[in-house]
Each structure stands twice: as structure tokens, then as C-alpha cells.
Amino acid sequence: MRIAKRVAIGAVLLVAFGVSGLMCARVGERGRYVGAYSTFGAGPEGTRGLYLLAEEEGARPQRWAEDLGRLPAGGMLVALGGCEQLMRRELGRIEREHLEAWVRGGGTLVVAGVPDYLSRELGVELVPAVGQCQATEGLIAMLDRADGRRQQRKRESDEEDTEVEDLPGMFQDDPYGTYDEVVEEGELAEARAAVGASPPFEGIPLVGMREPLGIRIDDAALSRSTLLRLDGPDGEAAGVRVDLDEGQVIVLASSSMFLNRDLASQNGGILFSRLVAAHVAAGGGPVLFDEFHLGVGQRRSLM
């Protein structure tokens, strides 16, 4: 009798663990446990939609989950970033040297909203304005900004809000739910319209960019063209292409329009499709989404 009871209990536990494992795997597959800008992410701050667009364009997309020492010749590396990032890995000196050599050998580097990949050797930089959100500011600064918004709301309302002092405990109890709450409760910056200025973006609908950074060309002798300009009297560059030997660097002032939440509403999908279609038409190699430096690497799950 005892043996039968133990066997029954063991069977129940085995089934329970199996169901739990399946649920965790499915949740991980949906991209629930990944950071912002990851192509594994199906939530508002993810970019899975971008990956699917690259597939539709026949660009042979890949998720790059290692350092930049072995990038395929002629490929396009897509580097995304912004204020929602928490787990970013920095590029090392050797990686930067490999990246420059890869671009000069015929690679295409697309950098949207994240300064890390750019250097004086590449001839172009992304520069935040004074007081502007840094693209890699991390968790502490994000919480400070969230607390500032809460304090403002408390001055305008008698309703009680969660204090920033409560957040460490909240992150310990439910890290992913708390992150979603902090990000989703924050007021999104207003999108600024950008206008296509030259191929492949000429004639596209206005593209909405949130918190665009400044673009600075370090070497005036470099061959370059302005791809996007912010709509307005000043018309600052919001997208440029710099040619380096056989390759090129394409810099966009923001990557917010590539997030799932903005891909359609801010015309980020049209922008990216034009970019990838031009790359494919020119006989370029696979489109690589850098997951490694987002801190994600390979697919995340609870297993």
C-alpha cells in the first residue's frame, strides 16, 4: 500500500514538473524574460517584429550571440539601444578593432540610438544633449527618472504612489513584473518627426523618433550622406551614412521606432524594410542583430 502511494505521489510530481517546465518554456519562447531591444522580445520594448520584417525581405536574419570577432564578410550588423536597457555589455578594445576592420572590409554597421559602437576611427558619433537621457544609463538612472515622475504626480494629486524606496523589495519579489510596471508607467517621450532626405529613405512617410541623439561627423573628409532630417526649421540630421573603404556605417539618432510598440505607428517598419531591401538588392550578406551586447545572448527561459 505504501509503495503504491509513493508511486502515485511520484507520478503526480512528475506530471506537475513536466507541465511547469512546458509553461516556462512557452513563456520564454514568447520573449517574456528578455530585455529591451532584443529580437526575442514580443512585448512593447522588444524588437521581434523587426526580425520578422528582415525574414520577409529575404535578408537571412541571425541573432548574433557572441562577441564581434567573427562577423561574416559583407553582412549587416544591427545595433540597437536606448533608455530602457538594463543589462548591456560594453564593447572591449579588441572588439572595436575587429569591428572597424570588418566595416572597412565591406561590412555594414547600422547603429540606432546607442553610442557604444561608434568611435573616432569610424568617423561618426552619437552625442546626447545636456540633460538628455543616456542610451546606456542603466537601472539606477531609470529609477531616478521614474521617481521624479512619481513625485511630480504626487504634487499634482492626492493619490498615493509607490515610493522609490519600495522598489528594491518589489524587484526581489517580482523582478520582471516590477520592471514592466516601472517602464510602462513612465510617460513616453514625445516622438519627433524625421523626413527622408536621400535614398533609400527618400519619399517615405514621416518617422517618429523618441529622444533622438545628436549626430557628429568627426572627419570632414569622409564620404557621407544625410539620410534623415528632423522635421523643423533647423533640420538636424537624424540619420547619416559614412563610407569607410569597402564598407559603410549607417547611424540613426534613435531606435525607438524599431520597438514593437512603435514599429507600425511611427513607421519604423517602413524605414527598416527600405534599409534591408537596399542591402539585399546590393548582394549583401546576412542581417545580424547583436543580442550579445544587449546582455541577452541566447534565448532566455526559466529552465
XYZ file of C-alpha atoms in Angstrom:
303
model
C 0.000 0.000 0.000
C 2.799 2.379 0.925
C 4.677 1.561 -2.267
C 1.607 2.262 -4.393
C 1.044 5.546 -2.565
C 4.644 6.627 -3.146
C 4.423 5.695 -6.818
C 1.221 7.742 -7.155
C 2.791 10.756 -5.439
C 5.866 10.455 -7.637
C 3.728 10.314 -10.765
C 1.793 13.417 -9.716
C 5.015 15.320 -9.017
C 6.492 14.225 -12.345
C 3.438 15.450 -14.233
C 3.453 18.724 -12.278
C 7.120 19.370 -13.064
C 6.519 18.490 -16.705
C 3.616 20.915 -17.012
C 5.587 23.606 -15.181
C 8.575 23.118 -17.467
C 6.387 23.309 -20.563
C 4.764 26.518 -19.337
C 8.152 28.069 -18.584
C 9.477 27.096 -22.000
C 6.439 28.582 -23.742
C 6.728 31.802 -21.748
C 10.422 32.032 -22.587
C 9.605 31.375 -26.252
C 7.245 34.359 -26.267
C 10.088 36.611 -25.161
C 8.737 37.454 -21.705
C 12.100 37.195 -19.955
C 14.317 39.328 -22.160
C 15.467 42.907 -22.011
C 14.508 45.872 -24.143
C 15.534 45.923 -27.820
C 16.009 42.153 -28.003
C 14.623 40.415 -31.094
C 13.458 37.651 -28.753
C 11.112 40.170 -27.118
C 7.454 40.126 -28.127
C 6.452 42.834 -25.635
C 6.304 46.607 -26.238
C 10.061 47.108 -25.647
C 11.106 44.107 -27.747
C 12.020 44.043 -31.442
C 10.752 40.665 -32.607
C 8.741 42.470 -35.271
C 11.986 43.806 -36.733
C 13.380 40.282 -37.022
C 10.230 39.113 -38.808
C 10.489 42.029 -41.247
C 14.053 41.008 -42.082
C 12.807 37.484 -42.768
C 10.117 38.824 -45.109
C 12.750 40.791 -47.035
C 14.808 37.626 -47.551
C 17.713 39.060 -45.554
C 18.617 35.786 -43.794
C 18.493 37.363 -40.316
C 20.510 35.902 -37.465
C 20.687 36.667 -33.758
C 24.359 37.307 -33.027
C 25.118 35.830 -29.606
C 28.886 36.225 -29.285
C 31.497 38.960 -29.448
C 32.294 40.726 -32.704
C 35.454 38.860 -33.624
C 33.919 36.578 -36.280
C 31.358 38.644 -38.155
C 30.673 37.281 -41.664
C 32.076 39.301 -44.553
C 29.594 41.569 -46.291
C 26.928 41.247 -43.621
C 24.896 43.935 -41.888
C 25.215 44.254 -38.111
C 22.235 45.972 -36.472
C 22.975 47.543 -33.077
C 20.043 48.933 -31.096
C 19.829 50.700 -27.755
C 18.053 53.249 -25.632
C 16.930 54.310 -22.184
C 15.035 51.097 -21.454
C 18.207 48.976 -21.344
C 19.331 47.366 -18.091
C 21.780 44.563 -18.913
C 24.034 45.951 -21.610
C 27.559 44.580 -22.162
C 30.223 47.077 -23.136
C 32.387 46.617 -26.215
C 36.012 45.840 -25.478
C 39.015 47.414 -27.204
C 39.765 44.323 -29.283
C 36.127 44.097 -30.348
C 36.229 47.698 -31.538
C 39.319 46.964 -33.607
C 37.659 43.902 -35.146
C 34.523 45.931 -35.846
C 36.436 48.682 -37.654
C 38.352 46.157 -39.748
C 35.115 44.337 -40.585
C 33.425 47.546 -41.757
C 36.409 48.609 -43.855
C 36.432 45.150 -45.419
C 32.880 45.508 -46.720
C 30.572 45.171 -43.725
C 27.614 47.443 -42.993
C 27.203 48.653 -39.423
C 23.774 50.064 -38.532
C 23.780 51.879 -35.186
C 20.473 53.221 -33.888
C 20.393 55.257 -30.691
C 23.341 53.630 -28.903
C 26.758 55.390 -28.915
C 28.848 52.414 -27.734
C 29.655 51.034 -31.179
C 30.898 54.311 -32.618
C 34.419 55.655 -32.277
C 36.762 58.256 -33.710
C 38.161 55.578 -36.007
C 34.722 55.127 -37.567
C 34.421 58.886 -38.018
C 30.950 59.404 -36.546
C 29.463 59.704 -33.058
C 26.096 59.913 -31.322
C 26.036 62.749 -28.789
C 23.295 63.236 -26.144
C 22.239 66.798 -25.387
C 22.845 68.192 -21.893
C 20.378 66.559 -19.522
C 19.155 64.146 -22.186
C 18.574 60.518 -21.384
C 21.733 58.496 -21.918
C 21.300 55.448 -24.119
C 23.074 53.189 -21.599
C 22.206 54.884 -18.348
C 21.003 51.644 -16.733
C 18.679 50.775 -13.889
C 19.590 53.408 -11.285
C 19.074 56.373 -13.586
C 15.876 54.839 -14.922
C 14.561 54.518 -11.356
C 15.592 58.092 -10.606
C 13.605 59.305 -13.586
C 10.661 57.129 -12.569
C 10.824 58.563 -9.034
C 10.886 62.093 -10.431
C 7.720 61.389 -12.374
C 6.083 59.935 -9.262
C 6.977 62.969 -7.181
C 5.501 65.214 -9.864
C 2.279 63.206 -9.859
C 2.126 63.363 -6.055
C 2.390 67.146 -6.198
C -0.463 67.211 -8.695
C -2.655 64.605 -6.981
C -3.509 63.327 -3.515
C -3.310 59.714 -4.683
C -0.570 57.635 -3.072
C 2.011 56.124 -5.407
C 4.698 53.513 -4.910
C 7.790 55.116 -3.385
C 11.208 54.510 -4.911
C 12.306 53.125 -1.523
C 9.856 50.250 -2.065
C 11.352 49.237 -5.385
C 14.247 47.025 -4.125
C 11.777 44.772 -2.328
C 9.465 44.803 -5.320
C 12.299 43.784 -7.640
C 13.209 40.953 -5.263
C 9.641 39.648 -5.136
C 8.786 40.092 -8.826
C 11.694 41.441 -10.910
C 10.042 41.179 -14.316
C 6.645 42.445 -13.245
C 8.227 45.383 -11.428
C 10.384 46.258 -14.439
C 7.302 46.234 -16.667
C 5.480 48.459 -14.170
C 8.323 50.978 -13.969
C 8.711 51.170 -17.736
C 5.022 51.105 -18.635
C 4.028 53.680 -16.020
C 6.633 56.121 -17.278
C 5.473 58.746 -19.698
C 6.884 58.125 -23.149
C 8.833 60.974 -24.638
C 7.050 62.686 -27.492
C 8.124 61.393 -30.889
C 9.808 63.879 -33.209
C 9.131 63.549 -36.917
C 12.017 62.735 -39.241
C 11.899 63.216 -43.009
C 13.648 61.050 -45.589
C 16.414 63.095 -47.226
C 18.071 60.655 -49.631
C 17.871 57.015 -50.810
C 16.879 54.546 -49.514
C 14.634 56.691 -47.287
C 13.616 59.374 -49.758
C 9.827 59.635 -50.040
C 8.939 57.503 -47.012
C 6.251 58.675 -44.549
C 7.361 60.705 -41.531
C 9.226 58.563 -38.995
C 8.656 59.220 -35.291
C 11.818 59.193 -33.140
C 11.728 59.456 -29.356
C 14.641 61.273 -27.671
C 16.878 61.440 -30.771
C 20.564 61.963 -30.051
C 22.803 64.349 -31.938
C 24.978 63.031 -34.766
C 28.513 64.337 -35.161
C 30.829 63.579 -38.076
C 34.411 63.640 -36.816
C 36.250 63.648 -40.135
C 35.052 66.258 -42.634
C 36.885 64.447 -45.444
C 34.797 61.292 -45.110
C 32.358 60.449 -47.876
C 28.932 60.764 -46.297
C 25.283 61.496 -46.989
C 22.348 62.590 -44.847
C 19.565 60.000 -44.907
C 17.061 61.566 -42.480
C 16.448 65.030 -41.091
C 14.304 66.063 -38.145
C 11.276 67.974 -39.342
C 11.620 71.632 -38.376
C 13.427 74.868 -39.198
C 16.858 73.569 -38.162
C 16.532 70.211 -39.914
C 19.189 68.450 -37.838
C 20.485 65.182 -39.235
C 18.656 62.175 -37.770
C 20.304 59.598 -39.996
C 23.617 59.561 -41.874
C 25.716 57.153 -43.903
C 29.512 57.270 -43.725
C 31.569 55.282 -46.254
C 34.733 53.616 -44.976
C 36.818 51.886 -47.660
C 34.630 48.986 -48.872
C 32.036 49.256 -46.098
C 29.730 51.770 -44.502
C 28.345 52.938 -41.170
C 24.684 53.963 -41.002
C 23.795 55.946 -37.892
C 20.241 56.712 -36.762
C 19.597 59.160 -33.931
C 17.161 56.845 -32.127
C 15.937 53.258 -32.251
C 12.585 53.844 -30.535
C 10.754 53.465 -33.867
C 12.066 49.894 -34.101
C 10.440 48.774 -30.841
C 7.325 46.652 -31.251
C 5.162 49.416 -29.761
C 6.275 51.953 -32.410
C 7.126 49.769 -35.378
C 3.827 50.459 -37.155
C 2.580 53.660 -35.511
C 5.862 55.580 -36.033
C 6.707 53.981 -39.403
C 9.799 52.232 -38.104
C 8.827 49.140 -40.076
C 8.827 51.035 -43.378
C 12.195 52.589 -42.534
C 13.788 49.249 -41.713
C 12.266 47.489 -44.719
C 13.763 50.127 -47.038
C 17.150 49.750 -45.373
C 17.180 45.953 -45.549
C 15.785 45.822 -49.092
C 18.618 48.065 -50.313
C 21.154 45.822 -48.570
C 19.690 42.671 -50.137
C 19.476 44.281 -53.588
C 23.175 45.153 -53.381
C 24.022 41.495 -52.748
C 24.830 41.986 -49.070
C 25.318 39.187 -46.586
C 23.031 38.186 -43.707
C 21.465 40.747 -41.376
C 22.785 40.201 -37.847
C 21.007 41.508 -34.750
C 23.520 41.983 -31.936
C 21.962 40.219 -28.949
C 25.275 39.647 -27.185
C 25.844 43.278 -26.226
C 22.226 43.673 -25.178
C 23.158 41.227 -22.421
C 20.725 38.655 -23.726
C 22.780 36.372 -25.915
C 20.779 33.248 -26.496
C 17.121 32.538 -25.824
C 16.136 33.019 -22.191
C 13.760 30.814 -20.247
C 13.250 29.637 -16.684
C 14.703 26.202 -17.411
